[in-house]
CSV table of C-alpha atoms in Angstrom, one decimal:
chain,number,residue,atom,x,y,z
Q,945,MET,CA,17.5,31.8,31.7
Q,946,ALA,CA,18.7,30.1,34.9
Q,947,THR,CA,17.5,26.6,35.8
Q,948,ASP,CA,15.9,27.9,39.0
Q,949,SER,CA,14.1,31.0,37.5
Q,950,VAL,CA,10.4,31.3,38.1
Q,951,LYS,CA,9.0,34.4,36.5
Q,952,THR,CA,9.3,34.8,32.7
Q,953,GLU,CA,11.4,38.0,32.5
Q,954,VAL,CA,12.2,40.1,29.5
Q,955,GLY,CA,15.5,38.8,28.0
Q,956,SER,CA,14.7,35.1,28.2
Q,957,TYR,CA,15.7,33.4,25.0
Q,958,PHE,CA,15.9,30.2,23.0
Q,959,ILE,CA,19.5,29.0,22.4
Q,960,SER,CA,20.1,28.1,18.8
Q,961,ASN,CA,23.9,28.7,18.4
Q,962,TYR,CA,27.2,29.3,20.2
Q,963,PRO,CA,29.0,31.6,20.7
Q,964,PRO,CA,26.2,34.1,21.3
Q,965,PHE,CA,25.2,36.2,18.2
Q,966,SER,CA,26.3,39.4,20.1
Q,967,GLN,CA,29.9,38.3,19.7
Q,968,TRP,CA,29.8,38.2,15.9
Q,969,SER,CA,31.2,41.2,13.9
Q,970,GLU,CA,32.3,42.6,10.6
Q,971,ASP,CA,35.9,41.8,11.5
Q,972,TYR,CA,35.3,38.1,10.5
Q,973,ILE,CA,33.9,38.9,7.1
Q,974,PRO,CA,37.3,38.1,5.4
Q,975,ASP,CA,37.2,34.7,7.1
Q,976,LEU,CA,33.7,34.1,5.7
Q,977,GLN,CA,34.8,35.2,2.2
Q,978,GLN,CA,37.7,32.8,2.4
Q,979,ALA,CA,35.4,30.0,3.5
Q,980,LEU,CA,33.0,30.6,0.6
Q,981,ALA,CA,35.9,30.7,-1.9
Q,982,SER,CA,37.3,27.4,-0.6
Q,983,GLU,CA,36.3,23.8,-1.4
Q,984,PRO,CA,34.1,22.3,1.3
Q,985,ARG,CA,35.2,20.1,4.1
Q,986,ALA,CA,35.0,16.4,3.2
Q,987,GLY,CA,31.9,14.6,4.3
Q,988,VAL,CA,30.0,17.6,5.6
Q,989,PRO,CA,26.3,17.8,4.5
Q,990,LEU,CA,24.9,20.9,3.0
Q,991,GLY,CA,21.6,22.6,3.7
Q,992,LEU,CA,19.8,25.7,2.4
Q,993,TYR,CA,17.6,28.2,4.3
Q,994,LEU,CA,15.4,30.7,2.5
Q,995,HIS,CA,14.0,33.5,4.5
Q,996,VAL,CA,10.6,34.8,3.4
Q,997,PRO,CA,10.0,37.8,5.9
Q,998,PHE,CA,6.4,38.7,5.2
Q,999,CYS,CA,3.5,38.3,7.6
Q,1000,ARG,CA,-0.2,39.4,7.7
Q,1001,LYS,CA,0.4,40.6,11.3
Q,1002,ARG,CA,3.2,40.8,13.7
Q,1003,CYS,CA,2.6,38.5,16.7
Q,1004,LYS,CA,3.2,40.2,20.0
Q,1005,PHE,CA,5.8,37.6,21.0
Q,1006,CYS,CA,7.7,37.6,17.6
Q,1007,TYR,CA,11.4,38.6,17.5
Q,1008,PHE,CA,12.2,37.7,13.9
Q,1009,ARG,CA,12.8,40.0,11.0
Q,1010,VAL,CA,9.4,40.3,9.5
Q,1011,TYR,CA,7.4,42.9,7.5
Q,1012,THR,CA,3.7,43.4,7.5
Q,1013,ASP,CA,3.4,46.5,5.3
Q,1014,LYS,CA,4.9,45.5,2.0
Q,1015,ASN,CA,2.9,45.8,-1.2
Q,1016,ALA,CA,3.0,43.4,-4.2
Q,1017,SER,CA,5.7,45.4,-5.9
Q,1018,GLU,CA,7.9,45.3,-2.8
Q,1019,VAL,CA,7.3,41.6,-2.4
Q,1020,GLU,CA,8.5,41.0,-6.0
Q,1021,THR,CA,11.6,43.1,-5.4
Q,1022,TYR,CA,12.5,40.9,-2.4
Q,1023,VAL,CA,11.8,37.7,-4.3
Q,1024,SER,CA,14.0,38.9,-7.1
Q,1025,ALA,CA,16.8,39.7,-4.6
Q,1026,LEU,CA,16.4,36.3,-3.0
Q,1027,VAL,CA,16.6,34.5,-6.3
Q,1028,ASP,CA,19.7,36.5,-7.3
Q,1029,GLU,CA,21.4,35.8,-4.0
Q,1030,ILE,CA,20.9,32.1,-4.4
Q,1031,GLN,CA,22.3,32.3,-7.9
Q,1032,LEU,CA,25.4,34.1,-6.5
Q,1033,VAL,CA,25.6,31.5,-3.6
Q,1034,SER,CA,25.3,28.6,-6.1
Q,1035,GLN,CA,28.5,29.8,-7.8
Q,1036,GLN,CA,30.6,29.7,-4.7
Q,1037,PRO,CA,33.4,27.0,-4.5
Q,1038,ALA,CA,32.1,26.1,-1.0
Q,1039,MET,CA,29.1,24.5,-2.7
Q,1040,GLY,CA,31.5,21.9,-4.0
Q,1041,GLY,CA,28.9,20.2,-6.2
Q,1042,ARG,CA,27.2,18.9,-3.1
Q,1043,PRO,CA,23.4,18.2,-3.3
Q,1044,PHE,CA,21.3,19.8,-0.6
Q,1045,ARG,CA,20.5,17.3,2.1
Q,1046,PHE,CA,17.8,19.6,3.5
Q,1047,VAL,CA,16.0,22.8,2.4
Q,1048,TYR,CA,14.0,25.0,4.7
Q,1049,PHE,CA,11.6,27.8,3.7
Q,1050,GLY,CA,11.2,29.9,6.9
Q,1051,GLY,CA,10.0,33.3,7.9
Q,1052,GLY,CA,8.1,35.3,8.5
Q,1053,THR,CA,5.5,33.4,6.7
Q,1054,PRO,CA,6.6,31.7,3.4
Q,1055,SER,CA,3.0,30.8,2.8
Q,1056,PHE,CA,2.3,34.5,2.5
Q,1057,LEU,CA,3.3,34.2,-1.1
Q,1058,SER,CA,0.6,33.5,-3.6
Q,1059,PRO,CA,0.5,30.3,-5.7
Q,1060,LYS,CA,1.7,32.3,-8.7
Q,1061,GLN,CA,4.5,33.9,-6.8
Q,1062,LEU,CA,5.5,30.5,-5.4
Q,1063,LYS,CA,5.6,28.9,-8.9
Q,1064,ARG,CA,7.6,31.8,-10.2
Q,1065,LEU,CA,10.0,31.5,-7.3
Q,1066,GLU,CA,10.5,27.8,-7.9
Q,1067,ASP,CA,11.0,28.2,-11.6
Q,1068,ARG,CA,13.7,30.9,-11.1
Q,1069,LEU,CA,15.4,29.0,-8.2
Q,1070,ARG,CA,15.7,25.9,-10.3
Q,1071,LYS,CA,17.8,27.7,-12.8
Q,1072,SER,CA,20.5,27.8,-10.2
Q,1073,ILE,CA,19.8,24.9,-7.7
Q,1074,SER,CA,17.8,21.8,-7.2
Q,1075,TRP,CA,16.4,20.2,-4.1
Q,1076,ASP,CA,15.3,17.0,-5.8
Q,1077,GLN,CA,17.9,14.9,-3.8
Q,1078,ALA,CA,17.1,16.5,-0.5
Q,1079,GLU,CA,15.8,14.1,2.2
Q,1080,GLU,CA,13.6,16.8,3.6
Q,1081,VAL,CA,12.1,20.1,2.2
Q,1082,THR,CA,10.3,22.0,4.9
Q,1083,PHE,CA,7.9,24.9,4.4
Q,1084,GLU,CA,6.5,27.0,7.3
Q,1085,CYS,CA,2.8,27.9,7.0
Q,1086,GLU,CA,0.4,30.2,8.8
Q,1087,PRO,CA,-3.0,28.5,8.5
Q,1088,GLY,CA,-4.9,31.6,7.4
Q,1089,THR,CA,-2.6,32.1,4.4
Q,1090,LEU,CA,-3.3,28.7,2.9
Q,1091,SER,CA,-5.7,27.8,0.1
Q,1092,GLU,CA,-6.3,24.5,-1.6
Q,1093,THR,CA,-4.5,25.8,-4.7
Q,1094,LYS,CA,-1.5,26.9,-2.6
Q,1095,VAL,CA,-1.3,23.6,-0.8
Q,1096,LYS,CA,-1.3,21.8,-4.1
Q,1097,THR,CA,1.4,24.1,-5.4
Q,1098,LEU,CA,3.6,23.3,-2.4
Q,1099,ARG,CA,3.2,19.6,-3.0
Q,1100,GLU,CA,4.1,20.0,-6.7
Q,1101,MET,CA,7.2,22.1,-5.7
Q,1102,GLY,CA,8.6,19.1,-3.9
Q,1103,VAL,CA,7.9,20.2,-0.4
Q,1104,THR,CA,7.9,17.0,1.8
Q,1105,ARG,CA,7.2,18.5,5.2
Q,1106,LEU,CA,4.8,21.3,6.2
Q,1107,SER,CA,5.2,23.0,9.6
Q,1108,LEU,CA,1.9,24.5,10.6
Q,1109,GLY,CA,2.1,27.4,13.1
Q,1110,ILE,CA,-1.1,26.8,15.0
Q,1111,GLU,CA,0.2,27.8,18.4
Q,1112,ASN,CA,-3.2,27.5,20.1
Q,1113,PHE,CA,-6.7,26.4,19.4
Q,1114,SER,CA,-8.4,29.2,21.4
Q,1115,ASP,CA,-9.5,32.1,19.2
Q,1116,LYS,CA,-9.5,34.4,22.2
Q,1117,ILE,CA,-5.8,33.6,22.9
Q,1118,LEU,CA,-4.8,33.8,19.3
Q,1119,GLU,CA,-6.3,37.3,19.0
Q,1120,GLU,CA,-4.8,38.5,22.3
Q,1121,ASN,CA,-1.3,37.4,21.2
Q,1122,GLY,CA,-1.6,39.0,17.8
Q,1123,ARG,CA,-1.9,35.9,15.7
Q,1124,ALA,CA,-3.4,36.5,12.2
Q,1125,HIS,CA,-5.3,33.3,12.0
Q,1126,LEU,CA,-8.3,31.8,13.8
Q,1127,THR,CA,-9.2,28.2,14.5
Q,1128,LYS,CA,-11.6,27.8,11.6
Q,1129,GLU,CA,-8.8,28.5,9.2
Q,1130,VAL,CA,-6.8,25.7,10.8
Q,1131,TYR,CA,-9.4,23.1,9.9
Q,1132,ASN,CA,-9.9,24.5,6.4
Q,1133,ALA,CA,-6.1,24.2,5.9
Q,1134,TRP,CA,-6.0,20.7,7.4
Q,1135,GLU,CA,-8.6,19.4,4.9
Q,1136,TRP,CA,-6.5,20.6,2.0
Q,1137,ILE,CA,-3.3,19.3,3.5
Q,1138,GLU,CA,-4.7,15.8,4.0
Q,1139,LYS,CA,-6.1,15.8,0.5
Q,1140,ALA,CA,-2.7,16.7,-0.9
Q,1141,GLN,CA,-1.2,13.7,1.0
Q,1142,PHE,CA,1.9,15.4,2.4
Q,1143,PRO,CA,4.3,12.8,3.9
Q,1144,ASN,CA,5.1,14.8,6.9
Q,1145,VAL,CA,3.2,17.6,8.8
Q,1146,ASN,CA,4.3,19.2,12.0
Q,1147,ILE,CA,2.1,21.3,14.3
Q,1148,ASP,CA,3.7,24.0,16.4
Q,1149,LEU,CA,2.1,24.9,19.8
Q,1150,ILE,CA,3.3,27.5,22.4
Q,1151,ALA,CA,2.8,26.8,26.1
Q,1152,GLY,CA,2.2,29.9,28.1
Q,1153,MET,CA,0.7,32.4,25.6
Q,1154,VAL,CA,-1.0,35.3,27.3
Q,1155,GLY,CA,-4.4,34.2,28.5
Q,1156,GLU,CA,-3.6,30.5,28.7
Q,1157,THR,CA,-5.3,28.4,31.3
Q,1158,TRP,CA,-5.4,24.7,32.1
Q,1159,ASP,CA,-8.7,24.3,30.3
Q,1160,THR,CA,-7.5,26.1,27.1
Q,1161,TRP,CA,-4.3,24.1,27.1
Q,1162,ARG,CA,-6.0,20.7,27.5
Q,1163,ASP,CA,-8.3,21.7,24.7
Q,1164,SER,CA,-5.4,22.6,22.4
Q,1165,VAL,CA,-3.6,19.3,23.2
Q,1166,GLN,CA,-6.7,17.3,22.5
Q,1167,LYS,CA,-7.5,19.1,19.2
Q,1168,THR,CA,-3.9,18.5,18.2
Q,1169,LEU,CA,-4.3,14.8,18.9
Q,1170,ASP,CA,-7.5,14.7,16.9
Q,1171,LEU,CA,-5.6,16.0,13.9
Q,1172,SER,CA,-2.9,13.4,14.4
Q,1173,PRO,CA,0.1,15.1,12.7
Q,1174,GLU,CA,3.4,13.3,12.1
Q,1175,SER,CA,5.0,15.5,14.8
Q,1176,VAL,CA,4.2,18.1,17.4
Q,1177,THR,CA,6.6,20.8,18.4
Q,1178,ILE,CA,5.9,22.7,21.7
Q,1179,TYR,CA,7.8,25.8,22.6
Q,1180,GLN,CA,7.6,27.6,26.0
Q,1181,MET,CA,6.8,31.3,25.6
Q,1182,GLU,CA,9.9,33.5,25.7
Q,1183,LEU,CA,10.3,37.2,26.0
Q,1184,PRO,CA,13.3,38.4,24.0
Q,1185,PHE,CA,14.0,42.1,24.1
Q,1186,ASN,CA,12.5,43.1,20.8
Q,1187,THR,CA,9.0,41.8,21.1
Q,1188,VAL,CA,5.8,43.9,21.4
Q,1189,TYR,CA,5.1,42.3,24.8
Q,1190,SER,CA,8.7,43.0,26.0
Q,1191,GLN,CA,8.6,46.6,24.9
Q,1192,ASP,CA,5.3,47.1,26.7
Q,1193,ILE,CA,6.6,45.5,29.9
Q,1194,LEU,CA,9.7,47.6,29.9
Q,1195,GLY,CA,8.1,50.8,28.7
Q,1196,ASN,CA,5.1,50.8,31.0
Q,1197,LYS,CA,6.8,49.0,33.8
Q,1198,ILE,CA,4.1,46.4,34.1
Q,1199,GLU,CA,4.2,42.8,35.4
Q,1200,THR,CA,4.9,40.2,32.8
Q,1201,PRO,CA,1.6,38.7,31.4
Q,1202,VAL,CA,3.3,35.5,30.4
Q,1203,ALA,CA,2.9,32.4,32.6
Q,1204,ASP,CA,5.8,31.5,34.9
Q,1205,TRP,CA,8.3,28.8,34.1
Q,1206,PRO,CA,6.9,26.1,36.5
Q,1207,GLN,CA,3.4,26.6,34.9
Q,1208,LYS,CA,4.8,26.4,31.4
Q,1209,ARG,CA,6.8,23.2,32.2
Q,1210,ALA,CA,3.6,21.7,33.7
Q,1211,TRP,CA,1.7,22.3,30.6
Q,1212,VAL,CA,4.4,20.9,28.3
Q,1213,SER,CA,4.8,17.9,30.6
Q,1214,TYR,CA,1.0,17.2,30.3
Q,1215,ALA,CA,1.2,17.5,26.5
Q,1216,PHE,CA,4.1,15.1,26.4
Q,1217,ASP,CA,2.2,12.6,28.5
Q,1218,GLU,CA,-0.9,12.8,26.3
Q,1219,LEU,CA,1.1,12.5,23.1
Q,1220,ALA,CA,3.0,9.5,24.5
Q,1221,LYS,CA,-0.4,7.8,25.3
Q,1222,ALA,CA,-1.3,8.3,21.7
Q,1223,GLY,CA,1.9,6.5,20.5
Q,1224,TYR,CA,4.2,9.5,20.0
Q,1225,SER,CA,7.9,9.2,20.9
Q,1226,GLN,CA,10.2,11.9,22.3
Q,1227,SER,CA,12.4,13.4,19.6
Q,1228,SER,CA,13.8,16.4,21.5
Q,1229,ALA,CA,13.1,18.7,24.4
Q,1230,TYR,CA,10.4,20.3,22.2
Q,1231,THR,CA,9.2,17.6,19.9
Q,1232,MET,CA,7.2,14.4,19.8
Q,1233,ILE,CA,7.0,12.3,16.6
Q,1234,LYS,CA,4.7,9.5,15.5
Q,1235,ASP,CA,7.2,7.4,13.7
Q,1236,PRO,CA,10.8,7.5,14.8
Q,1237,THR,CA,12.0,5.5,11.8
Q,1238,LYS,CA,11.0,8.2,9.3
Q,1239,VAL,CA,13.2,11.2,8.4
Q,1240,SER,CA,11.9,14.0,10.5
Q,1241,PHE,CA,13.6,17.3,11.6
Q,1242,SER,CA,16.5,16.7,9.2
Q,1243,TYR,CA,17.1,20.5,9.3
Q,1244,ARG,CA,17.5,20.4,13.1
Q,1245,ASP,CA,19.6,17.2,13.4
Q,1246,ASN,CA,22.0,18.2,10.6
Q,1247,LEU,CA,22.5,21.7,12.0
Q,1248,PHE,CA,23.1,20.4,15.5
Q,1249,GLY,CA,25.7,18.0,14.1
Q,1250,GLY,CA,27.7,20.8,12.4
Q,1251,ALA,CA,26.3,20.7,8.8
Q,1252,ASP,CA,27.0,23.6,6.5
Q,1253,LEU,CA,24.0,25.9,6.0
Q,1254,LEU,CA,23.7,28.4,3.1
Q,1255,ALA,CA,21.4,31.0,4.6
Q,1256,THR,CA,19.6,33.4,2.2
Q,1257,GLY,CA,17.3,36.3,2.7
Q,1258,VAL,CA,17.4,39.4,4.9
Q,1259,ALA,CA,18.9,38.9,8.4
Q,1260,SER,CA,19.3,35.1,7.9
Q,1261,PHE,CA,21.9,33.1,9.8
Q,1262,GLY,CA,24.1,30.4,8.3
Q,1263,HIS,CA,27.5,28.7,8.6
Q,1264,ILE,CA,30.0,27.4,6.1
Q,1265,SER,CA,33.2,25.5,6.6
Q,1266,GLY,CA,33.3,26.4,10.3
Q,1267,VAL,CA,32.5,30.1,9.9
Q,1268,HIS,CA,29.2,31.5,11.1
Q,1269,TYR,CA,27.5,34.4,9.5
Q,1270,GLN,CA,24.5,36.7,9.2
Q,1271,ASN,CA,23.1,38.6,6.2
Q,1272,LYS,CA,22.4,42.3,6.1
Q,1273,THR,CA,19.4,43.0,8.5
Q,1274,GLU,CA,17.8,46.0,6.8
Q,1275,TRP,CA,15.6,45.8,3.7
Q,1276,ALA,CA,17.4,48.5,1.7
Q,1277,ASP,CA,20.8,47.1,2.5
Q,1278,TYR,CA,19.8,43.6,1.6
Q,1279,THR,CA,18.0,44.3,-1.6
Q,1280,GLY,CA,20.6,46.9,-2.6
Q,1281,ASP,CA,23.6,44.6,-2.3
Q,1282,ILE,CA,21.9,41.9,-4.3
Q,1283,LEU,CA,20.1,43.8,-7.0
Q,1284,GLU,CA,22.4,46.8,-7.4
Q,1285,LYS,CA,25.9,45.7,-6.4
Q,1286,LYS,CA,25.5,42.0,-7.4
Q,1287,GLN,CA,27.3,40.9,-4.3
Q,1288,LEU,CA,26.4,38.7,-1.3
Q,1289,PRO,CA,24.7,40.8,1.5
Q,1290,LEU,CA,27.1,39.8,4.3
Q,1291,LYS,CA,26.7,41.7,7.6
Q,1292,ARG,CA,28.8,40.0,10.2
Q,1293,ALA,CA,30.5,36.7,10.9
Q,1294,TYR,CA,32.4,34.6,13.5
Q,1295,ARG,CA,35.0,31.9,13.3
Q,1296,PRO,CA,34.6,29.7,16.3
Q,1297,THR,CA,37.6,28.1,17.9
Q,1298,PRO,CA,37.8,24.2,18.1
Q,1299,GLU,CA,36.7,24.6,21.8
Q,1300,GLN,CA,33.7,26.7,20.8
Q,1301,LEU,CA,32.7,24.2,18.1
Q,1302,LEU,CA,32.8,21.4,20.8
Q,1303,ILE,CA,30.6,23.5,23.1
Q,1304,ARG,CA,28.2,24.4,20.3
Q,1305,GLU,CA,27.7,20.8,19.4
Q,1306,THR,CA,27.4,19.6,23.0
Q,1307,ILE,CA,24.7,22.1,24.0
Q,1308,LEU,CA,22.7,21.8,20.8
Q,1309,LEU,CA,22.7,18.0,20.7
Q,1310,LEU,CA,21.8,18.0,24.4
Q,1311,LYS,CA,18.5,19.7,23.3
Q,1312,ARG,CA,17.6,16.3,21.7
Q,1313,GLY,CA,17.6,14.9,25.2
Q,1314,TYR,CA,20.7,12.8,25.2
Q,1315,LEU,CA,24.4,12.7,24.3
Q,1316,ASP,CA,26.7,9.8,23.2
Q,1317,VAL,CA,30.1,10.3,24.9
Q,1318,ASP,CA,31.8,8.2,22.2
Q,1319,TYR,CA,30.5,10.4,19.4
Q,1320,PHE,CA,32.4,13.4,20.9
Q,1321,GLN,CA,35.5,11.3,21.6
Q,1322,ASN,CA,35.6,10.2,18.0
Q,1323,LYS,CA,34.8,13.7,16.5
Q,1324,PHE,CA,36.6,16.0,18.9
Q,1325,GLY,CA,39.0,13.8,20.8
Q,1326,VAL,CA,37.4,14.9,24.0
Q,1327,ASN,CA,35.7,13.0,26.8
Q,1328,ILE,CA,32.8,15.3,27.6
Q,1329,LEU,CA,32.0,13.4,30.8
Q,1330,ASP,CA,35.4,14.2,32.2
Q,1331,LYS,CA,35.6,17.7,30.8
Q,1332,TRP,CA,32.4,18.9,32.4
Q,1333,GLN,CA,32.2,16.4,35.3
Q,1334,PRO,CA,31.0,19.0,37.9
Q,1335,ILE,CA,28.1,20.1,35.7
Q,1336,TRP,CA,27.0,16.5,35.0
Q,1337,ASN,CA,27.3,15.7,38.7
Q,1338,GLU,CA,25.1,18.6,39.6
Q,1339,TYR,CA,22.5,17.7,37.0
Q,1340,VAL,CA,22.4,14.1,38.1
Q,1341,GLU,CA,22.2,15.0,41.8
Q,1342,THR,CA,19.3,17.4,41.1
Q,1343,GLY,CA,17.4,14.9,39.0
Q,1344,LEU,CA,17.9,16.7,35.7
Q,1345,ALA,CA,20.0,14.0,34.0
Q,1346,THR,CA,21.2,10.5,34.2
Q,1347,VAL,CA,24.6,9.0,33.2
Q,1348,ASP,CA,24.7,5.3,32.2
Q,1349,GLY,CA,28.0,4.2,30.8
Q,1350,ASN,CA,28.6,6.4,27.7
Q,1351,ARG,CA,25.2,7.9,27.5
Q,1352,ILE,CA,24.0,11.1,29.1
Q,1353,GLU,CA,20.3,11.5,29.1
Q,1354,LEU,CA,18.0,14.3,30.4
Q,1355,THR,CA,15.2,13.3,32.6
Q,1356,ARG,CA,11.7,14.7,32.0
Q,1357,ASP,CA,12.4,17.5,34.4
Q,1358,GLY,CA,15.7,18.2,32.5
Q,1359,LEU,CA,13.9,18.1,29.1
Q,1360,LEU,CA,11.5,20.7,30.3
Q,1361,ARG,CA,14.4,23.0,31.4
Q,1362,ALA,CA,16.7,22.2,28.5
Q,1363,ASP,CA,17.6,25.7,27.5
Q,1364,GLY,CA,18.3,26.7,31.1
Q,1365,LEU,CA,20.8,23.8,31.4
Q,1366,LEU,CA,23.0,25.1,28.5
Q,1367,PRO,CA,24.7,28.4,29.7
Q,1368,PRO,CA,26.9,26.6,32.3
Q,1369,PHE,CA,28.8,25.1,29.4
Q,1370,PHE,CA,29.6,28.6,28.0
Q,1371,GLU,CA,33.1,29.9,28.2
Q,1372,GLU,CA,33.7,32.4,31.0
Q,1373,GLN,CA,33.8,35.4,28.6
Q,1374,HIS,CA,30.3,34.5,27.3
Q,1375,GLN,CA,28.7,34.0,30.7
Q,1376,GLY,CA,25.9,36.5,31.2
Q,1377,VAL,CA,26.5,38.4,27.9
Q,1378,ARG,CA,23.5,39.5,25.8
Q,1379,TYR,CA,22.6,36.6,23.4
Q,1380,THR,CA,21.7,38.6,20.3
């Protein structure tokens, strides 16, 4: 996505790592196995990601590995594989006896699991691992999958932060975009969540869903404010290649139905303004938080800063001791490796160079909205102002960033275009390559 693009074209994407995933391969699996078999690097925090790939429906804009057609027996097969994988992971020397600083149940829809399935999952996981010392345990939820019993179960499991995928408060827009829930289910869920007294609840919104207008967007922002969550995350609608919408656009050669970038940026800017009026503070290019002194987005901040992440579940991404990796991406391959072969389901990996680790941390931390030049000097021995002076000069001249001493900060306009500002930092061989 270029900074000056207008139309939301197929192939736009959200940058979450570097080098691009398309550069990873089986050739680096030996590097990964060596990293897993070695003691961890000193002082590096450890996190755990658990991928629960089930959904009631597949959203038309979704590009994740999810399944909507699995029966109870298949769900149990997967959960058994996930538990066994975590048991195998917990035995790796790379764990190094470290407690998990953060744990993230993502998907798919982790809240797809029933209370009984969740309790069984917790009981079996705790035979291998514990998250009692984690500063944050996040669980993603689709509102329509929640019940009062399930919410209570999540609280008892030690979940400290719920991330509620509301996306929009218009039933018409939710239906058009393939969401499984409707607004009534949001309010039912919110009542149970408040009763359970979760310390941290995040609401996800998406600006630019098909059918969005100024009226529907203002309404969604106001209803979000009425609920008053601890944090609000707002994404701008993307069109990666493997979504229903993208396939329809390419196959039928139709115009993109997604709002253009200037319109999406205007909607996000409006939301930021309204949230700021209500006392929220900017936490990143996508998030506003109510209390900046509380731990929030530990998963994000630790990953951006180079923490180790043990990724479990089909198609999940992680990194350990400087090596990035992805698990097997097909159901049969994943469950077969775990349940039949009793081995980790590793598909591909990549060992970034020191230069690539510097780029990765620079672009990911920039998504927070600012960079501390001294941080990079101390960690990498590089002055990032000098290294990328032409890029910073351009961003300052075009009103996308400011430089004040040793602090680089994105302006509002820069925050709204954050992902588009990152590719210029990529190495030449990664300019213009397919991301995934």
